mmCIF file of C-alpha atoms in Angstrom:
data_model
loop_
_atom_site.group_PDB
_atom_site.id
_atom_site.type_symbol
_atom_site.label_atom_id
_atom_site.label_comp_id
_atom_site.label_asym_id
_atom_site.label_seq_id
_atom_site.Cartn_x
_atom_site.Cartn_y
_atom_site.Cartn_z
ATOM 1 C CA MET Z 1 296.608 112.840 108.632
ATOM 2 C CA SER Z 2 294.425 115.072 106.511
ATOM 3 C CA LEU Z 3 293.805 114.315 102.886
ATOM 4 C CA TRP Z 4 294.161 117.552 100.342
ATOM 5 C CA LEU Z 5 292.933 117.737 96.732
ATOM 6 C CA PHE Z 6 295.177 119.044 94.151
ATOM 7 C CA ARG Z 7 294.288 119.686 90.480
ATOM 8 C CA ALA Z 8 296.954 119.831 87.480
ATOM 9 C CA GLY Z 9 295.428 122.144 85.341
ATOM 10 C CA ARG Z 10 291.797 122.577 83.819
ATOM 11 C CA LYS Z 11 292.941 119.745 81.457
ATOM 12 C CA GLY Z 12 295.483 117.924 83.421
ATOM 13 C CA GLU Z 13 298.174 119.798 81.392
ATOM 14 C CA TYR Z 14 300.434 119.457 84.458
ATOM 15 C CA GLU Z 15 299.787 115.983 85.553
ATOM 16 C CA ASN Z 16 303.013 114.120 84.035
ATOM 17 C CA LYS Z 17 305.163 116.938 85.744
ATOM 18 C CA PHE Z 18 303.665 116.469 88.901
ATOM 19 C CA LEU Z 19 304.274 112.730 88.919
ATOM 20 C CA THR Z 20 307.706 113.252 87.383
ATOM 21 C CA ASP Z 21 309.048 115.573 89.536
ATOM 22 C CA GLY Z 22 307.616 113.786 92.687
ATOM 23 C CA ARG Z 23 305.890 117.037 93.837
ATOM 24 C CA VAL Z 24 302.562 118.984 93.850
ATOM 25 C CA TYR Z 25 302.924 122.441 92.348
ATOM 26 C CA LEU Z 26 300.294 125.403 93.232
ATOM 27 C CA THR Z 27 300.097 126.201 89.743
ATOM 28 C CA TRP Z 28 298.496 129.589 90.016
ATOM 29 C CA ASP Z 29 299.839 131.706 87.174
ATOM 30 C CA ASP Z 30 302.095 134.359 87.840
ATOM 31 C CA PHE Z 31 301.857 134.344 91.356
ATOM 32 C CA ASP Z 32 305.518 135.015 92.172
ATOM 33 C CA VAL Z 33 304.831 135.697 95.721
ATOM 34 C CA ASP Z 34 306.809 134.078 98.758
ATOM 35 C CA LEU Z 35 303.745 132.918 100.971
ATOM 36 C CA ARG Z 36 306.323 132.546 103.699
ATOM 37 C CA THR Z 37 306.204 136.702 104.115
ATOM 38 C CA ILE Z 38 302.699 136.773 104.372
ATOM 39 C CA ASP Z 39 301.564 136.454 108.033
ATOM 40 C CA THR Z 40 297.877 135.542 107.703
ATOM 41 C CA GLN Z 41 295.066 134.454 104.976
ATOM 42 C CA GLU Z 42 293.421 138.153 105.682
ATOM 43 C CA ASP Z 43 296.756 139.453 104.409
ATOM 44 C CA LEU Z 44 297.103 137.154 101.498
ATOM 45 C CA TYR Z 45 293.338 138.154 100.544
ATOM 46 C CA LYS Z 46 294.823 141.714 100.164
ATOM 47 C CA VAL Z 47 297.782 140.956 98.248
ATOM 48 C CA LEU Z 48 295.526 138.937 95.651
ATOM 49 C CA MET Z 49 293.074 141.826 95.238
ATOM 50 C CA GLU Z 50 295.959 143.974 94.458
ATOM 51 C CA LYS Z 51 298.330 141.727 92.401
ATOM 52 C CA TYR Z 52 295.141 140.862 89.925
ATOM 53 C CA ASP Z 53 293.097 144.033 90.467
ATOM 54 C CA LEU Z 54 290.019 141.726 91.604
ATOM 55 C CA GLU Z 55 286.756 143.697 91.491
ATOM 56 C CA LYS Z 56 284.964 141.083 93.556
ATOM 57 C CA LYS Z 57 286.064 140.615 97.054
ATOM 58 C CA LYS Z 58 284.415 136.839 96.789
ATOM 59 C CA THR Z 59 286.813 135.917 94.328
ATOM 60 C CA ALA Z 60 289.712 137.231 96.512
ATOM 61 C CA ILE Z 61 288.853 135.312 99.255
ATOM 62 C CA ASN Z 62 287.823 131.974 97.006
ATOM 63 C CA TRP Z 63 291.630 132.275 95.889
ATOM 64 C CA ALA Z 64 292.834 132.775 99.270
ATOM 65 C CA SER Z 65 291.450 129.882 100.830
ATOM 66 C CA GLN Z 66 293.060 127.665 98.013
ATOM 67 C CA ILE Z 67 296.601 129.280 97.859
ATOM 68 C CA TRP Z 68 297.032 129.506 101.788
ATOM 69 C CA PRO Z 69 296.943 125.837 102.540
ATOM 70 C CA ILE Z 70 300.290 124.822 100.893
ATOM 71 C CA ALA Z 71 302.308 126.893 102.729
ATOM 72 C CA HIS Z 72 300.775 127.029 106.288
ATOM 73 C CA LYS Z 73 298.061 123.938 106.565
ATOM 74 C CA MET Z 74 299.780 121.074 104.821
ATOM 75 C CA LYS Z 75 301.925 119.006 106.909
ATOM 76 C CA ILE Z 76 304.813 116.536 106.014
ATOM 77 C CA GLY Z 77 302.774 113.164 106.307
ATOM 78 C CA ASP Z 78 299.498 114.481 104.843
ATOM 79 C CA TRP Z 79 298.164 112.558 101.897
ATOM 80 C CA VAL Z 80 297.366 114.624 98.645
ATOM 81 C CA VAL Z 81 295.121 113.075 95.936
ATOM 82 C CA LEU Z 82 295.551 113.893 92.459
ATOM 83 C CA PRO Z 83 292.425 113.057 89.990
ATOM 84 C CA SER Z 84 293.516 112.443 86.610
ATOM 85 C CA LYS Z 85 292.277 114.461 83.536
ATOM 86 C CA ILE Z 86 294.115 112.075 81.375
ATOM 87 C CA ASN Z 87 292.576 108.818 82.318
ATOM 88 C CA ARG Z 88 289.664 108.094 84.872
ATOM 89 C CA THR Z 89 291.701 107.603 87.746
ATOM 90 C CA LEU Z 90 293.115 108.977 90.897
ATOM 91 C CA HIS Z 91 296.690 109.477 92.384
ATOM 92 C CA PHE Z 92 297.814 109.306 95.531
ATOM 93 C CA GLY Z 93 300.432 110.850 97.485
ATOM 94 C CA LYS Z 94 302.131 111.699 100.796
ATOM 95 C CA ILE Z 95 303.810 114.904 101.210
ATOM 96 C CA THR Z 96 307.668 114.902 102.094
ATOM 97 C CA GLY Z 97 308.672 117.825 102.243
ATOM 98 C CA GLU Z 98 308.200 121.606 103.499
ATOM 99 C CA TYR Z 99 306.787 124.252 101.339
ATOM 100 C CA VAL Z 100 309.258 125.671 98.726
ATOM 101 C CA PHE Z 101 309.187 128.914 97.082
ATOM 102 C CA ASP Z 102 311.445 128.972 93.891
ATOM 103 C CA LYS Z 103 311.307 131.968 91.713
ATOM 104 C CA SER Z 104 313.554 130.594 89.055
ATOM 105 C CA LEU Z 105 311.403 127.862 88.209
ATOM 106 C CA GLY Z 106 309.157 129.992 86.454
ATOM 107 C CA SER Z 107 305.149 130.461 86.275
ATOM 108 C CA PRO Z 108 303.333 128.395 87.255
ATOM 109 C CA TYR Z 109 306.090 126.281 89.037
ATOM 110 C CA TYR Z 110 307.201 128.649 91.828
ATOM 111 C CA HIS Z 111 305.388 126.812 94.941
ATOM 112 C CA TYR Z 112 305.715 123.309 95.701
ATOM 113 C CA ARG Z 113 306.036 120.618 98.064
ATOM 114 C CA GLU Z 114 307.773 117.451 97.718
ATOM 115 C CA VAL Z 115 305.237 114.239 96.965
ATOM 116 C CA ASP Z 116 305.714 110.248 97.477
ATOM 117 C CA TRP Z 117 303.418 109.105 94.829
ATOM 118 C CA PHE Z 118 302.829 105.710 96.277
ATOM 119 C CA ALA Z 119 299.617 104.984 94.114
ATOM 120 C CA ILE Z 120 299.358 105.954 91.005
ATOM 121 C CA ASP Z 121 296.568 105.120 88.315
ATOM 122 C CA ILE Z 122 293.866 103.702 91.070
ATOM 123 C CA PRO Z 123 290.685 103.700 88.707
ATOM 124 C CA ARG Z 124 287.899 105.706 90.100
ATOM 125 C CA ASP Z 125 285.219 102.712 89.944
ATOM 126 C CA ARG Z 126 286.944 101.388 92.781
ATOM 127 C CA PHE Z 127 285.453 104.195 95.143
ATOM 128 C CA ASP Z 128 281.894 104.807 96.390
ATOM 129 C CA GLN Z 129 279.957 107.703 94.670
ATOM 130 C CA ASP Z 130 279.672 109.686 97.689
ATOM 131 C CA ILE Z 131 283.452 109.618 97.941
ATOM 132 C CA LEU Z 132 283.875 110.769 94.512
ATOM 133 C CA TYR Z 133 281.633 113.443 95.406
ATOM 134 C CA SER Z 134 283.758 114.496 97.931
ATOM 135 C CA LEU Z 135 286.138 114.520 95.514
ATOM 136 C CA GLY Z 136 284.417 116.563 93.299
ATOM 137 C CA ALA Z 137 284.932 120.031 94.929
ATOM 138 C CA PHE Z 138 285.504 122.857 91.744
ATOM 139 C CA MET Z 139 288.626 123.938 93.178
ATOM 140 C CA THR Z 140 292.523 123.926 92.269
ATOM 141 C CA VAL Z 141 293.286 122.750 96.263
ATOM 142 C CA CYS Z 142 291.241 122.028 99.247
ATOM 143 C CA ARG Z 143 291.160 119.728 102.334
ATOM 144 C CA ILE Z 144 288.535 116.424 101.732
ATOM 145 C CA HIS Z 145 286.899 115.519 104.793
ATOM 146 C CA LYS Z 146 283.074 115.223 104.095
ATOM 147 C CA ASN Z 147 281.889 111.545 104.253
ATOM 148 C CA ASN Z 148 284.686 110.575 106.558
ATOM 149 C CA ALA Z 149 286.749 110.424 103.302
ATOM 150 C CA GLU Z 150 290.141 110.460 105.041
ATOM 151 C CA LYS Z 151 289.586 107.481 106.900
ATOM 152 C CA ARG Z 152 287.878 104.994 104.277
ATOM 153 C CA ILE Z 153 290.397 106.021 101.575
ATOM 154 C CA LYS Z 154 293.152 105.072 104.306
ATOM 155 C CA GLN Z 155 291.126 101.765 104.899
ATOM 156 C CA MET Z 156 290.992 101.353 100.959
ATOM 157 C CA ALA Z 157 294.627 101.592 100.898
ATOM 158 C CA GLU Z 158 295.548 99.068 103.435
ATOM 159 C CA ASN Z 159 293.419 96.718 101.511
ATOM 160 C CA ASP Z 160 294.921 96.963 98.518
ATOM 161 C CA TRP Z 161 292.446 99.674 97.164
ATOM 162 C CA ASN Z 162 289.217 97.660 97.213
ATOM 163 C CA VAL Z 163 286.292 98.602 99.159
ATOM 164 C CA LYS Z 164 283.577 96.239 100.351
ATOM 165 C CA PRO Z 165 280.793 95.666 97.923
ATOM 166 C CA ARG Z 166 277.858 97.711 97.726
ATOM 167 C CA THR Z 167 274.814 96.984 99.558
ATOM 168 C CA GLY Z 168 272.712 99.481 97.679
ATOM 169 C CA ARG Z 169 272.258 102.641 96.489
ATOM 170 C CA GLN Z 170 275.045 105.385 98.167
ATOM 171 C CA LEU Z 171 273.811 108.192 99.647
ATOM 172 C CA ILE Z 172 275.254 111.589 99.900
ATOM 173 C CA ASP Z 173 275.285 112.512 103.373
ATOM 174 C CA GLU Z 174 276.412 115.769 103.091
ATOM 175 C CA ILE Z 175 276.336 118.595 100.748
ATOM 176 C CA ASP Z 176 278.051 122.105 101.237
ATOM 177 C CA GLU Z 177 275.877 124.499 99.218
ATOM 178 C CA GLU Z 178 278.826 127.152 99.518
ATOM 179 C CA SER Z 179 281.176 124.715 97.317
ATOM 180 C CA LYS Z 180 281.361 124.023 93.716
ATOM 181 C CA ILE Z 181 280.755 120.876 92.854
ATOM 182 C CA ASP Z 182 282.603 119.411 89.141
ATOM 183 C CA LEU Z 183 278.688 118.341 88.381
ATOM 184 C CA GLU Z 184 280.171 117.169 84.711
ATOM 185 C CA GLU Z 185 282.880 114.925 86.363
ATOM 186 C CA TYR Z 186 280.065 113.776 89.278
ATOM 187 C CA ILE Z 187 277.619 113.101 86.672
ATOM 188 C CA LEU Z 188 280.097 110.852 84.555
ATOM 189 C CA ASP Z 189 280.974 108.704 87.838
ATOM 190 C CA GLN Z 190 277.391 107.850 87.991
ATOM 191 C CA ILE Z 191 277.381 106.867 84.226
ATOM 192 C CA SER Z 192 280.256 105.034 84.551
ATOM 193 C CA GLU Z 193 279.245 102.950 87.602
ATOM 194 C CA TRP Z 194 276.112 102.278 85.832
ATOM 195 C CA ILE Z 195 277.826 101.206 82.593
ATOM 196 C CA ILE Z 196 280.430 98.614 84.301
ATOM 197 C CA GLN Z 197 277.652 96.616 86.120
ATOM 198 C CA LYS Z 198 275.770 96.686 82.626
ATOM 199 C CA PHE Z 199 278.562 95.753 80.441
ATOM 200 C CA LYS Z 200 281.073 93.801 81.977
ATOM 201 C CA GLY Z 201 283.450 91.088 80.007
ATOM 202 C CA TYR Z 202 282.266 90.436 76.470
ATOM 203 C CA LYS Z 203 279.092 92.450 76.809
ATOM 204 C CA MET Z 204 281.342 95.534 76.835
ATOM 205 C CA GLU Z 205 282.855 94.048 73.481
ATOM 206 C CA GLU Z 206 278.854 94.431 72.181
ATOM 207 C CA LEU Z 207 278.828 98.164 73.430
ATOM 208 C CA ILE Z 208 282.103 99.244 71.695
ATOM 209 C CA GLU Z 209 280.527 96.936 68.120
ATOM 210 C CA GLU Z 210 277.535 99.120 68.454
ATOM 211 C CA ILE Z 211 279.102 102.504 69.089
ATOM 212 C CA LEU Z 212 281.001 101.570 65.945
ATOM 213 C CA LYS Z 213 278.275 100.819 63.852
ATOM 214 C CA ALA Z 214 276.442 103.628 64.949
ATOM 215 C CA LYS Z 215 279.395 105.775 63.508
ATOM 216 C CA GLY Z 216 279.253 104.110 60.102
ATOM 217 C CA TYR Z 217 281.721 100.875 60.379
ATOM 218 C CA THR Z 218 280.793 97.407 59.294
ATOM 219 C CA THR Z 219 282.239 94.971 61.847
ATOM 220 C CA TYR Z 220 283.123 91.526 62.388
ATOM 221 C CA LYS Z 221 283.485 90.534 66.647
ATOM 222 C CA SER Z 222 285.282 87.627 67.392
ATOM 223 C CA PRO Z 223 283.316 84.678 69.139
ATOM 224 C CA GLU Z 224 283.232 84.618 72.820
ATOM 225 C CA GLY Z 225 286.281 82.929 74.162
ATOM 226 C CA ALA Z 226 289.193 82.925 71.472
ATOM 227 C CA ASP Z 227 289.756 86.104 69.735
ATOM 228 C CA HIS Z 228 293.167 85.413 68.609
ATOM 229 C CA GLY Z 229 294.323 88.972 69.786
ATOM 230 C CA VAL Z 230 291.399 90.875 68.172
ATOM 231 C CA ASP Z 231 288.007 91.759 69.691
ATOM 232 C CA ILE Z 232 286.267 93.484 66.506
ATOM 233 C CA LEU Z 233 287.545 94.272 63.191
ATOM 234 C CA ALA Z 234 286.075 97.475 61.479
ATOM 235 C CA SER Z 235 286.022 99.022 58.133
ATOM 236 C CA PRO Z 236 283.291 101.749 56.782
ATOM 237 C CA GLY Z 237 280.957 100.692 54.161
ATOM 238 C CA THR Z 238 278.050 98.605 53.619
ATOM 239 C CA LEU Z 239 280.346 95.752 53.007
ATOM 240 C CA GLY Z 240 283.102 96.810 55.114
ATOM 241 C CA PHE Z 241 285.453 97.065 52.328
ATOM 242 C CA GLY Z 242 286.010 100.428 52.703
ATOM 243 C CA SER Z 243 289.217 102.602 54.542
ATOM 244 C CA PRO Z 244 290.432 102.607 57.103
ATOM 245 C CA LYS Z 245 290.488 99.000 58.475
ATOM 246 C CA ILE Z 246 290.670 99.175 61.946
ATOM 247 C CA CYS Z 247 291.542 96.449 64.638
ATOM 248 C CA VAL Z 248 289.999 96.947 68.065
ATOM 249 C CA GLN Z 249 291.296 95.370 71.219
ATOM 250 C CA ILE Z 250 289.039 95.305 74.199
ATOM 251 C CA LYS Z 251 289.574 95.180 77.981
ATOM 252 C CA THR Z 252 287.298 95.549 81.088
ATOM 253 C CA GLU Z 253 289.899 94.502 83.813
ATOM 254 C CA ALA Z 254 289.865 96.209 87.181
ATOM 255 C CA ASN Z 255 292.924 97.473 86.557
ATOM 256 C CA PRO Z 256 294.663 100.173 84.165
ATOM 257 C CA ILE Z 257 296.225 98.234 81.301
ATOM 258 C CA ASP Z 258 300.095 98.041 80.535
ATOM 259 C CA ARG Z 259 302.688 98.667 77.746
ATOM 260 C CA PRO Z 260 302.697 95.102 76.694
ATOM 261 C CA THR Z 261 299.068 94.870 75.758
ATOM 262 C CA LEU Z 262 299.646 97.869 73.229
ATOM 263 C CA ASP Z 263 302.538 96.128 71.776
ATOM 264 C CA GLN Z 264 300.295 93.409 71.367
ATOM 265 C CA LEU Z 265 297.789 95.062 69.221
ATOM 266 C CA ILE Z 266 300.416 96.890 67.070
ATOM 267 C CA GLY Z 267 301.469 93.389 66.162
ATOM 268 C CA THR Z 268 297.794 92.154 65.691
ATOM 269 C CA MET Z 269 297.053 95.101 63.518
ATOM 270 C CA SER Z 270 299.977 93.769 60.914
ATOM 271 C CA ASN Z 271 298.863 90.311 61.468
ATOM 272 C CA PHE Z 272 295.427 91.438 60.072
ATOM 273 C CA GLY Z 273 296.133 93.833 57.651
ATOM 274 C CA ALA Z 274 294.795 96.757 59.672
ATOM 275 C CA ASP Z 275 295.586 100.146 59.065
ATOM 276 C CA TYR Z 276 294.835 101.465 62.706
ATOM 277 C CA GLY Z 277 294.032 100.148 65.957
ATOM 278 C CA LEU Z 278 291.735 101.197 68.719
ATOM 279 C CA LEU Z 279 292.782 99.947 72.260
ATOM 280 C CA VAL Z 280 289.666 100.039 74.616
ATOM 281 C CA SER Z 281 290.102 99.793 78.508
ATOM 282 C CA TRP Z 282 287.371 100.351 80.870
ATOM 283 C CA SER Z 283 289.804 101.335 83.967
ATOM 284 C CA GLY Z 284 291.837 103.461 81.673
ATOM 285 C CA PHE Z 285 295.780 103.073 80.804
ATOM 286 C CA LYS Z 286 299.092 103.090 82.863
ATOM 287 C CA THR Z 287 301.706 105.968 82.377
ATOM 288 C CA THR Z 288 303.878 103.678 80.400
ATOM 289 C CA VAL Z 289 301.180 103.378 77.526
ATOM 290 C CA ILE Z 290 300.118 107.478 78.085
ATOM 291 C CA ARG Z 291 303.911 108.429 77.234
ATOM 292 C CA GLU Z 292 303.460 106.042 73.950
ATOM 293 C CA ILE Z 293 300.577 108.284 72.564
ATOM 294 C CA PRO Z 294 302.768 110.649 70.628
ATOM 295 C CA LYS Z 295 304.690 107.660 68.994
ATOM 296 C CA GLN Z 296 301.639 105.679 68.072
ATOM 297 C CA PHE Z 297 299.498 109.044 67.165
ATOM 298 C CA PHE Z 298 298.978 108.056 63.476
ATOM 299 C CA LYS Z 299 298.464 104.429 64.102
ATOM 300 C CA VAL Z 300 296.313 103.641 67.304
ATOM 301 C CA ARG Z 301 293.958 105.555 69.179
ATOM 302 C CA LEU Z 302 293.236 105.041 73.226
ATOM 303 C CA TRP Z 303 289.378 104.760 74.519
ATOM 304 C CA ASP Z 304 288.988 104.671 78.139
ATOM 305 C CA SER Z 305 285.715 105.095 80.049
ATOM 306 C CA LYS Z 306 285.333 108.535 79.659
ATOM 307 C CA ILE Z 307 285.762 108.747 76.193
ATOM 308 C CA ILE Z 308 283.216 105.510 75.574
ATOM 309 C CA ILE Z 309 280.845 107.673 77.669
ATOM 310 C CA GLN Z 310 280.859 110.619 75.223
ATOM 311 C CA GLU Z 311 281.027 108.677 72.169
ATOM 312 C CA ILE Z 312 277.631 107.173 73.772
ATOM 313 C CA PHE Z 313 276.366 110.681 74.034
ATOM 314 C CA ASN Z 314 277.904 111.625 70.521
ATOM 315 C CA ASN Z 315 275.982 108.908 68.874
ATOM 316 C CA TYR Z 316 273.369 107.826 71.464
ATOM 317 C CA GLU Z 317 270.157 108.312 68.705
ATOM 318 C CA LYS Z 318 271.705 105.922 66.264
ATOM 319 C CA LEU Z 319 272.614 103.387 68.923
ATOM 320 C CA SER Z 320 269.986 99.850 68.729
ATOM 321 C CA ASP Z 321 267.019 100.108 71.193
ATOM 322 C CA GLU Z 322 268.513 97.415 73.042
ATOM 323 C CA ILE Z 323 271.690 99.325 73.940
ATOM 324 C CA LYS Z 324 269.447 102.499 74.785
ATOM 325 C CA ALA Z 325 267.124 100.497 76.808
ATOM 326 C CA GLU Z 326 270.199 99.098 78.944
ATOM 327 C CA ILE Z 327 271.718 102.853 79.246
ATOM 328 C CA PRO Z 328 268.550 105.308 79.462
ATOM 329 C CA LEU Z 329 270.013 108.542 79.392
ATOM 330 C CA LYS Z 330 268.201 112.341 78.658
ATOM 331 C CA ARG Z 331 269.526 115.365 77.714
ATOM 332 C CA ILE Z 332 269.920 118.321 80.473
ATOM 333 C CA TRP Z 333 271.118 121.759 79.481
ATOM 334 C CA MET Z 334 272.413 123.945 82.263
ATOM 335 C CA LEU Z 335 274.702 127.187 82.427
ATOM 336 C CA ASN Z 336 278.581 126.881 82.265
ATOM 337 C CA ILE Z 337 279.312 130.017 84.431
ATOM 338 C CA GLU Z 338 282.661 129.624 86.109
ATOM 339 C CA GLU Z 339 284.105 132.213 88.293
#
């Protein structure tokens, strides 16, 4: 069994289609050439140079290495991992069909493989840091083989996606200097792991309250134990009499939360006279919740770990000294150059 990484668009714009259709698509814009008509990867390289009028040979070689596998290297029974851009989760599937080219589907869906998505919304926090690093290749399609990732992920699947407790700092055994790594995702994984170790359960409520205070809200936090469906009430102004009035529910379970939790928050908003609701789930949200975003856009916002971390970045200087001591960060600038 081989393990293949697929990405569903730079911002995850194709993710829902992948999951709904039960497929992985080679979302390469305007590449309307049947790969079965191309004999070798070298021939594909030449086609790309001509079709896209590429000036850099290295670009064509890189593209060919990502396009070629869907037709000529992947096999039925291989596994696919799809990192979500909507949640900080991973989706896993098994390839069940041969390569298909269908021009009638239009760009960028010409090329696909049928996939059985057998594990959806598995939290990234379940995985060791070196595996997440292996999944950080800044490519649309590639095979994952470093750090014995194929075997270890299969073992996790057999163990209900659990991994043995960490015994120390994870080391990265291999680093391919020729591979482009999504450093932003890798850094977020490290910060995410640090935060969830420091702020589990009730302490996460304290962190969210500090973020809201830094954003200018006056807050009320329910006592530990009995929250009556609400963890935090927040409203702007010195005394908290301003608008909007926000009802906050916070979850730190190991799994993404489902639709009933969202429905509960909406009911609680009415009970407390809140204008809006904020649903916070460190492990993210199942697709049943994600699909409700358009319907609840003017009432509810969803924060997962990625958004929480971004809010920490945005408001770090205004956070309390206690929180900054628990989450010691420093700003680093780097060039944003992508080929």
